[in-house]
mmCIF file of C-alpha atoms in Angstrom:
data_model
loop_
_atom_site.group_PDB
_atom_site.id
_atom_site.type_symbol
_atom_site.label_atom_id
_atom_site.label_comp_id
_atom_site.label_asym_id
_atom_site.label_seq_id
_atom_site.Cartn_x
_atom_site.Cartn_y
_atom_site.Cartn_z
ATOM 1 C CA MET A 240 44.673 -206.994 -188.308
ATOM 2 C CA ALA A 241 48.137 -205.829 -187.327
ATOM 3 C CA LEU A 242 51.008 -208.079 -188.171
ATOM 4 C CA THR A 243 53.269 -208.943 -185.305
ATOM 5 C CA SER A 244 56.794 -210.242 -185.560
ATOM 6 C CA GLN A 245 58.593 -212.246 -183.021
ATOM 7 C CA ALA A 246 61.786 -210.606 -181.768
ATOM 8 C CA GLN A 247 64.891 -212.506 -182.747
ATOM 9 C CA PRO A 248 67.214 -213.434 -179.892
ATOM 10 C CA VAL A 249 70.332 -211.286 -179.756
ATOM 11 C CA ALA A 250 73.614 -213.023 -179.114
ATOM 12 C CA PRO A 251 75.465 -211.603 -176.133
ATOM 13 C CA VAL A 252 78.446 -209.416 -176.922
ATOM 14 C CA VAL A 253 81.631 -211.194 -175.963
ATOM 15 C CA PRO A 254 84.482 -208.777 -175.265
ATOM 16 C CA ALA A 255 87.563 -209.358 -177.375
ATOM 17 C CA THR A 256 90.431 -211.037 -175.652
ATOM 18 C CA PRO A 257 93.151 -208.447 -175.061
ATOM 19 C CA ALA A 258 96.376 -209.044 -176.916
ATOM 20 C CA PRO A 259 99.142 -210.454 -174.749
ATOM 21 C CA PRO A 260 101.900 -208.017 -173.806
ATOM 22 C CA PRO A 261 104.975 -208.164 -176.047
ATOM 23 C CA ASP A 262 107.833 -210.381 -175.035
ATOM 24 C CA PRO A 263 110.490 -208.055 -173.524
ATOM 25 C CA ALA A 264 113.302 -210.092 -175.096
ATOM 26 C CA VAL A 265 111.758 -209.657 -178.553
ATOM 27 C CA TRP A 266 110.767 -206.024 -177.939
ATOM 28 C CA TRP A 267 114.356 -204.971 -177.186
ATOM 29 C CA SER A 268 116.070 -207.252 -179.680
ATOM 30 C CA ASN A 269 118.533 -205.839 -182.199
ATOM 31 C CA GLU A 270 116.415 -206.982 -185.135
ATOM 32 C CA ILE A 271 115.317 -203.742 -186.825
ATOM 33 C CA PRO A 272 113.525 -204.048 -190.178
ATOM 34 C CA ARG A 273 115.264 -202.217 -193.001
ATOM 35 C CA PRO A 274 113.111 -199.237 -194.065
ATOM 36 C CA SER A 275 111.985 -198.824 -197.639
ATOM 37 C CA SER A 276 113.848 -196.472 -199.965
ATOM 38 C CA GLU A 277 110.818 -194.173 -199.998
ATOM 39 C CA THR A 278 111.009 -193.575 -196.233
ATOM 40 C CA ASP A 279 114.809 -193.604 -195.891
ATOM 41 C CA PRO A 280 116.619 -193.370 -199.249
ATOM 42 C CA LEU A 281 120.144 -193.563 -197.750
ATOM 43 C CA ALA A 282 119.471 -196.175 -195.077
ATOM 44 C CA GLY A 283 122.243 -198.434 -193.843
ATOM 45 C CA ARG A 284 125.220 -196.405 -195.045
ATOM 46 C CA ARG A 285 128.399 -196.201 -193.001
ATOM 47 C CA LEU A 286 131.408 -193.936 -193.256
ATOM 48 C CA GLY A 287 134.342 -195.481 -195.055
ATOM 49 C CA ARG A 288 137.766 -195.503 -193.432
ATOM 50 C CA LYS A 289 138.789 -192.303 -195.223
ATOM 51 C CA GLU A 290 135.428 -190.517 -195.226
ATOM 52 C CA GLN A 291 134.443 -187.615 -192.972
ATOM 53 C CA PRO A 292 130.947 -186.354 -192.118
ATOM 54 C CA VAL A 293 129.992 -183.096 -193.815
ATOM 55 C CA PRO A 294 129.327 -180.233 -191.351
ATOM 56 C CA ILE A 295 125.662 -179.152 -191.397
ATOM 57 C CA ASP A 296 124.786 -175.694 -190.066
ATOM 58 C CA ASN A 297 121.181 -174.929 -191.005
ATOM 59 C CA GLY A 298 119.673 -174.299 -187.578
ATOM 60 C CA VAL A 299 117.786 -177.615 -187.441
ATOM 61 C CA ASP A 300 118.693 -179.841 -184.505
ATOM 62 C CA PRO A 301 118.931 -183.610 -185.150
ATOM 63 C CA LEU A 302 116.165 -184.282 -182.607
ATOM 64 C CA LEU A 303 113.853 -181.879 -184.440
ATOM 65 C CA TYR A 304 114.324 -183.914 -187.611
ATOM 66 C CA ARG A 305 113.240 -187.040 -185.734
ATOM 67 C CA LEU A 306 110.112 -185.290 -184.434
ATOM 68 C CA TRP A 307 109.170 -184.739 -188.074
ATOM 69 C CA GLY A 308 109.867 -188.373 -188.954
ATOM 70 C CA LEU A 309 113.030 -187.666 -190.949
ATOM 71 C CA GLN A 310 116.570 -188.917 -190.618
ATOM 72 C CA PRO A 311 118.751 -186.005 -189.425
ATOM 73 C CA LEU A 312 120.550 -184.327 -192.282
ATOM 74 C CA GLN A 313 123.656 -184.488 -190.085
ATOM 75 C CA THR A 314 123.689 -188.294 -190.466
ATOM 76 C CA GLN A 315 123.058 -188.492 -194.217
ATOM 77 C CA LEU A 316 126.056 -189.906 -196.082
ATOM 78 C CA VAL A 317 126.117 -188.532 -199.632
ATOM 79 C CA ARG A 318 128.656 -189.735 -202.181
ATOM 80 C CA GLY A 319 129.798 -188.651 -205.628
ATOM 81 C CA GLY A 320 126.984 -187.902 -208.064
ATOM 82 C CA GLU A 321 124.365 -187.713 -205.309
ATOM 83 C CA LEU A 322 122.573 -184.860 -203.573
ATOM 84 C CA VAL A 323 120.093 -184.041 -200.844
ATOM 85 C CA LEU A 324 118.084 -180.841 -201.232
ATOM 86 C CA GLU A 325 115.874 -179.644 -198.397
ATOM 87 C CA ALA A 326 113.604 -176.682 -197.641
ATOM 88 C CA TRP A 327 111.806 -175.638 -194.452
ATOM 89 C CA ALA A 328 108.791 -173.344 -194.850
ATOM 90 C CA ARG A 329 107.819 -171.172 -191.885
ATOM 91 C CA PRO A 330 104.772 -168.928 -192.393
ATOM 92 C CA ALA A 331 104.889 -165.609 -190.546
ATOM 93 C CA ARG A 332 101.295 -166.067 -189.410
ATOM 94 C CA GLY A 333 100.179 -169.237 -187.678
ATOM 95 C CA VAL A 334 102.078 -172.321 -186.558
ATOM 96 C CA ARG A 335 101.709 -174.486 -189.659
ATOM 97 C CA GLN A 336 105.090 -175.539 -190.976
ATOM 98 C CA ALA A 337 106.340 -177.746 -193.773
ATOM 99 C CA VAL A 338 109.571 -179.404 -194.835
ATOM 100 C CA VAL A 339 110.431 -180.974 -198.193
ATOM 101 C CA ARG A 340 113.486 -183.130 -198.860
ATOM 102 C CA VAL A 341 114.583 -184.573 -202.193
ATOM 103 C CA THR A 342 117.298 -187.230 -202.418
ATOM 104 C CA VAL A 343 118.993 -188.204 -205.687
ATOM 105 C CA ARG A 344 121.037 -191.402 -205.486
ATOM 106 C CA ARG A 345 123.840 -192.546 -207.747
ATOM 107 C CA ASP A 346 121.837 -195.592 -208.830
ATOM 108 C CA GLY A 347 119.594 -193.268 -210.861
ATOM 109 C CA ARG A 348 116.652 -193.161 -208.439
ATOM 110 C CA ALA A 349 115.252 -190.090 -206.680
ATOM 111 C CA PHE A 350 112.844 -189.708 -203.769
ATOM 112 C CA VAL A 351 110.798 -186.988 -202.098
ATOM 113 C CA GLN A 352 109.946 -186.836 -198.414
ATOM 114 C CA ALA A 353 107.620 -184.065 -197.282
ATOM 115 C CA ARG A 354 106.036 -183.206 -193.953
ATOM 116 C CA ALA A 355 103.479 -180.666 -192.788
ATOM 117 C CA GLY A 356 102.130 -180.063 -189.311
ATOM 118 C CA LEU A 357 101.638 -177.749 -186.372
ATOM 119 C CA GLY A 358 104.864 -176.718 -184.669
ATOM 120 C CA CYS A 359 103.200 -175.556 -181.487
ATOM 121 C CA CYS A 360 101.263 -176.331 -178.379
ATOM 122 C CA THR A 361 101.936 -180.079 -177.991
ATOM 123 C CA PRO A 362 105.159 -182.039 -177.384
ATOM 124 C CA GLU A 363 104.796 -183.765 -180.751
ATOM 125 C CA ILE A 364 104.215 -182.291 -184.217
ATOM 126 C CA GLY A 365 100.446 -181.861 -184.310
ATOM 127 C CA ARG A 366 98.368 -183.145 -187.266
ATOM 128 C CA ARG A 367 101.506 -184.290 -189.042
ATOM 129 C CA VAL A 368 101.129 -185.191 -192.707
ATOM 130 C CA ASP A 369 103.749 -187.491 -194.259
ATOM 131 C CA ILE A 370 104.642 -187.928 -197.926
ATOM 132 C CA ASN A 371 107.204 -190.547 -198.976
ATOM 133 C CA ALA A 372 107.425 -191.300 -202.690
ATOM 134 C CA GLU A 373 109.795 -192.123 -205.512
ATOM 135 C CA LEU A 374 110.117 -189.476 -208.211
ATOM 136 C CA PRO A 375 109.804 -190.219 -211.932
ATOM 137 C CA ASN A 376 112.998 -190.330 -213.965
ATOM 138 C CA ASP A 377 112.129 -187.202 -215.948
ATOM 139 C CA ARG A 378 112.643 -185.039 -212.836
ATOM 140 C CA ILE A 379 116.164 -186.203 -212.029
ATOM 141 C CA ALA A 380 118.106 -184.149 -214.599
ATOM 142 C CA ALA A 381 116.505 -180.884 -213.432
ATOM 143 C CA LEU A 382 117.270 -181.702 -209.798
ATOM 144 C CA LYS A 383 120.919 -182.459 -210.554
ATOM 145 C CA ALA A 384 121.219 -179.179 -212.451
ATOM 146 C CA LEU A 385 120.314 -177.275 -209.262
ATOM 147 C CA VAL A 386 123.777 -178.042 -207.849
ATOM 148 C CA GLY A 387 125.182 -175.424 -210.238
ATOM 149 C CA ASP A 388 122.465 -172.825 -209.597
ATOM 150 C CA ALA A 389 123.802 -169.307 -209.022
ATOM 151 C CA ALA A 390 121.777 -169.060 -205.803
ATOM 152 C CA TRP A 391 124.393 -171.070 -203.888
ATOM 153 C CA SER A 392 126.967 -168.308 -204.408
ATOM 154 C CA GLN A 393 124.731 -165.775 -202.619
ATOM 155 C CA PRO A 394 125.233 -164.861 -198.944
ATOM 156 C CA ARG A 395 123.480 -167.137 -196.474
ATOM 157 C CA SER A 396 121.335 -164.323 -195.025
ATOM 158 C CA VAL A 397 120.523 -161.186 -197.005
ATOM 159 C CA ILE A 398 118.743 -157.855 -196.865
ATOM 160 C CA VAL A 399 117.209 -156.023 -199.818
ATOM 161 C CA ASP A 400 118.707 -152.807 -201.170
ATOM 162 C CA TYR A 401 116.111 -151.258 -203.482
ATOM 163 C CA GLY A 402 118.589 -148.617 -204.625
ATOM 164 C CA GLY A 403 118.245 -146.196 -201.743
ATOM 165 C CA GLY A 404 120.006 -148.259 -199.124
ATOM 166 C CA ALA A 405 119.498 -151.697 -197.617
ATOM 167 C CA VAL A 406 116.573 -152.268 -195.291
ATOM 168 C CA GLU A 407 116.353 -155.011 -192.674
ATOM 169 C CA GLY A 408 113.353 -157.159 -193.557
ATOM 170 C CA VAL A 409 110.582 -157.762 -191.015
ATOM 171 C CA CYS A 410 108.179 -160.582 -191.846
ATOM 172 C CA VAL A 411 104.569 -159.768 -191.012
ATOM 173 C CA ASP A 412 103.075 -161.966 -193.719
ATOM 174 C CA GLY A 413 104.233 -164.585 -196.186
ATOM 175 C CA VAL A 414 106.623 -167.511 -195.778
ATOM 176 C CA SER A 415 110.292 -167.596 -194.786
ATOM 177 C CA TRP A 416 112.527 -170.347 -196.157
ATOM 178 C CA ASP A 417 115.611 -172.245 -195.048
ATOM 179 C CA VAL A 418 117.154 -174.184 -197.938
ATOM 180 C CA THR A 419 120.065 -176.627 -197.653
ATOM 181 C CA LEU A 420 122.014 -178.433 -200.364
ATOM 182 C CA LEU A 421 124.159 -181.422 -199.403
ATOM 183 C CA VAL A 422 126.553 -182.995 -201.908
ATOM 184 C CA ALA A 423 129.670 -185.084 -201.482
ATOM 185 C CA GLY A 424 132.118 -183.171 -199.313
ATOM 186 C CA GLN A 425 130.152 -179.984 -198.652
ATOM 187 C CA ALA A 426 126.848 -178.354 -197.740
ATOM 188 C CA ARG A 427 125.323 -174.951 -198.482
ATOM 189 C CA HIS A 428 122.570 -173.204 -196.524
ATOM 190 C CA LEU A 429 120.461 -170.169 -197.477
ATOM 191 C CA ARG A 430 117.900 -168.352 -195.330
ATOM 192 C CA ARG A 431 115.394 -166.077 -197.023
ATOM 193 C CA ALA A 432 112.798 -163.918 -195.273
ATOM 194 C CA CYS A 433 109.299 -163.511 -196.662
ATOM 195 C CA ASP A 434 110.205 -160.527 -198.879
ATOM 196 C CA ASP A 435 109.316 -161.483 -202.458
ATOM 197 C CA ALA A 436 112.658 -160.327 -203.862
ATOM 198 C CA GLU A 437 114.567 -162.380 -201.287
ATOM 199 C CA VAL A 438 112.548 -165.518 -201.985
ATOM 200 C CA GLY A 439 112.733 -164.824 -205.714
ATOM 201 C CA SER A 440 116.515 -165.128 -205.596
ATOM 202 C CA ILE A 441 116.083 -168.865 -204.911
ATOM 203 C CA ALA A 442 112.841 -169.323 -206.865
ATOM 204 C CA GLY A 443 114.309 -171.919 -209.218
ATOM 205 C CA VAL A 444 115.442 -174.104 -206.335
ATOM 206 C CA LEU A 445 112.138 -173.804 -204.474
ATOM 207 C CA SER A 446 110.059 -174.425 -207.588
ATOM 208 C CA ALA A 447 111.755 -177.760 -208.279
ATOM 209 C CA LEU A 448 111.806 -178.797 -204.635
ATOM 210 C CA VAL A 449 108.268 -177.893 -203.562
ATOM 211 C CA GLY A 450 106.923 -178.970 -206.945
ATOM 212 C CA ALA A 451 108.208 -182.489 -206.270
ATOM 213 C CA ALA A 452 105.850 -182.763 -203.270
ATOM 214 C CA ALA A 453 102.871 -180.755 -204.545
ATOM 215 C CA GLY A 454 99.743 -182.584 -205.641
ATOM 216 C CA ARG A 455 100.414 -185.743 -203.629
ATOM 217 C CA ASP A 456 98.257 -185.006 -200.569
ATOM 218 C CA PRO A 457 95.550 -182.311 -200.273
ATOM 219 C CA LEU A 458 96.366 -181.815 -196.587
ATOM 220 C CA PHE A 459 99.943 -180.930 -197.495
ATOM 221 C CA ASP A 460 98.843 -178.745 -200.411
ATOM 222 C CA ALA A 461 96.668 -176.691 -198.040
ATOM 223 C CA VAL A 462 99.818 -175.504 -196.241
ATOM 224 C CA LEU A 463 101.536 -174.455 -199.498
ATOM 225 C CA PRO A 464 98.570 -173.801 -201.806
ATOM 226 C CA ARG A 465 100.665 -172.364 -204.665
ATOM 227 C CA GLY A 466 102.754 -175.521 -204.830
ATOM 228 C CA GLY A 467 105.873 -175.044 -206.927
ATOM 229 C CA ASP A 468 104.714 -171.725 -208.432
ATOM 230 C CA PHE A 469 107.216 -169.033 -207.404
ATOM 231 C CA SER A 470 106.761 -166.889 -210.506
ATOM 232 C CA ARG A 471 105.641 -163.840 -208.487
ATOM 233 C CA GLN A 472 108.766 -163.952 -206.337
ATOM 234 C CA ALA A 473 111.004 -164.570 -209.362
ATOM 235 C CA LYS A 474 109.552 -161.476 -211.059
ATOM 236 C CA ALA A 475 110.125 -159.389 -207.922
ATOM 237 C CA TYR A 476 113.792 -160.406 -207.899
ATOM 238 C CA ALA A 477 114.166 -159.665 -211.619
ATOM 239 C CA ASP A 478 112.534 -156.242 -211.137
ATOM 240 C CA LEU A 479 114.896 -155.527 -208.235
ATOM 241 C CA ASN A 480 117.934 -156.144 -210.431
ATOM 242 C CA ALA A 481 116.457 -154.198 -213.352
ATOM 243 C CA GLN A 482 115.882 -151.147 -211.137
ATOM 244 C CA GLY A 483 119.429 -151.111 -209.787
ATOM 245 C CA GLY A 484 118.684 -152.845 -206.510
ATOM 246 C CA GLN A 485 120.496 -155.816 -205.053
ATOM 247 C CA LEU A 486 120.682 -158.272 -202.202
ATOM 248 C CA LYS A 487 123.343 -157.548 -199.597
ATOM 249 C CA ALA A 488 124.730 -159.731 -196.856
ATOM 250 C CA GLU A 489 122.880 -159.248 -193.594
ATOM 251 C CA THR A 490 124.866 -158.014 -190.605
ATOM 252 C CA SER A 491 124.415 -161.418 -188.936
ATOM 253 C CA ASN A 492 125.472 -163.317 -192.075
ATOM 254 C CA ARG A 493 127.871 -166.197 -191.393
ATOM 255 C CA PRO A 494 130.232 -168.048 -193.743
ATOM 256 C CA GLN A 495 129.176 -171.395 -195.132
ATOM 257 C CA PRO A 496 130.357 -174.501 -193.248
ATOM 258 C CA PRO A 497 133.739 -175.796 -194.435
ATOM 259 C CA ALA A 498 134.083 -178.526 -197.034
ATOM 260 C CA VAL A 499 135.731 -181.853 -196.239
ATOM 261 C CA PRO A 500 137.981 -183.965 -198.474
ATOM 262 C CA ILE A 501 136.161 -186.375 -200.756
ATOM 263 C CA ALA A 502 137.498 -189.898 -200.435
ATOM 264 C CA GLU A 503 136.552 -192.891 -202.518
ATOM 265 C CA ASP A 504 134.177 -194.901 -200.402
ATOM 266 C CA ASP A 505 135.328 -198.438 -199.784
ATOM 267 C CA GLU A 506 132.215 -199.645 -198.008
ATOM 268 C CA PRO A 507 129.869 -201.644 -200.261
ATOM 269 C CA GLU A 508 126.318 -200.416 -200.478
ATOM 270 C CA PRO A 509 123.916 -202.504 -198.360
ATOM 271 C CA GLN A 510 121.596 -204.447 -200.606
ATOM 272 C CA GLN A 511 117.937 -205.091 -200.076
ATOM 273 C CA ALA A 512 117.200 -208.713 -199.274
ATOM 274 C CA GLU A 513 115.965 -210.361 -202.434
ATOM 275 C CA ILE A 514 112.874 -212.510 -202.421
ATOM 276 C CA PRO A 515 113.807 -215.960 -203.727
ATOM 277 C CA ALA A 516 112.034 -217.055 -206.858
ATOM 278 C CA LEU A 517 109.240 -219.524 -206.419
ATOM 279 C CA ALA A 518 110.113 -223.094 -207.263
ATOM 280 C CA PRO A 519 108.489 -224.356 -210.478
ATOM 281 C CA PRO A 520 105.443 -226.569 -209.965
ATOM 282 C CA PRO A 521 106.110 -230.322 -210.041
ATOM 283 C CA PRO A 522 105.277 -232.147 -213.271
ATOM 284 C CA PRO A 523 101.877 -233.816 -213.327
ATOM 285 C CA GLU A 524 101.830 -237.425 -212.231
ATOM 286 C CA PRO A 525 101.323 -239.967 -215.023
ATOM 287 C CA ARG A 526 97.858 -241.397 -215.177
#
């Protein structure tokens, strides 16, 4: 005899009540939440009365920074003992791009912001991947040491002379790099094509910078699968020098942007709002 079961009644599906539209007065109010240090390490800073903005000339428009979810480097106010180091990676094949920025503050904290995405075909950055994280203290000394790296004394744009004359590089494979260093009063920019010897001349800078973002998100790592390993490029640059070759300034090379006077800032740093401590519990009532 077959067992039969009585069908249970199914409750009708009630559509969710749509959320009310936002209040226009609240929507356009001036109340803007302060971002975290991980997403905007230098948020809330203002020029002091004697401070001047540092000229930035790295080919990246302020609006392009905002498309990638980054504060424009042109608006970053860096003071004594601080630095911002940034690299844009542009593969010769495909439209996948990446940018890594490291910020070291004078309070002893450092942060990495990294982005990867498709720079083509849609108005926005397609499939954008965001990394915002604080760096451990053991990385800070190495990052500060990069300010004195010999790479910053090289020409902004170079061509490789292998000993028989300089040859204009044409990228058909590999990754080209734009690297910018911003410190108090001045900025330096270097552009390196995908030639291994060119990239190897800034291998130490790229290794520390890209290595700070590597391993944090597999989607980002897929764009730069070697992470902070630039040993092949460093060897190519060392071999170039050993064989009598050199890097020469490209015909389109431009001078670095001018420095500005460094003034003691007289604007206090904005402080994060502190959460008040919880009041102690009341004493138990006598029985």
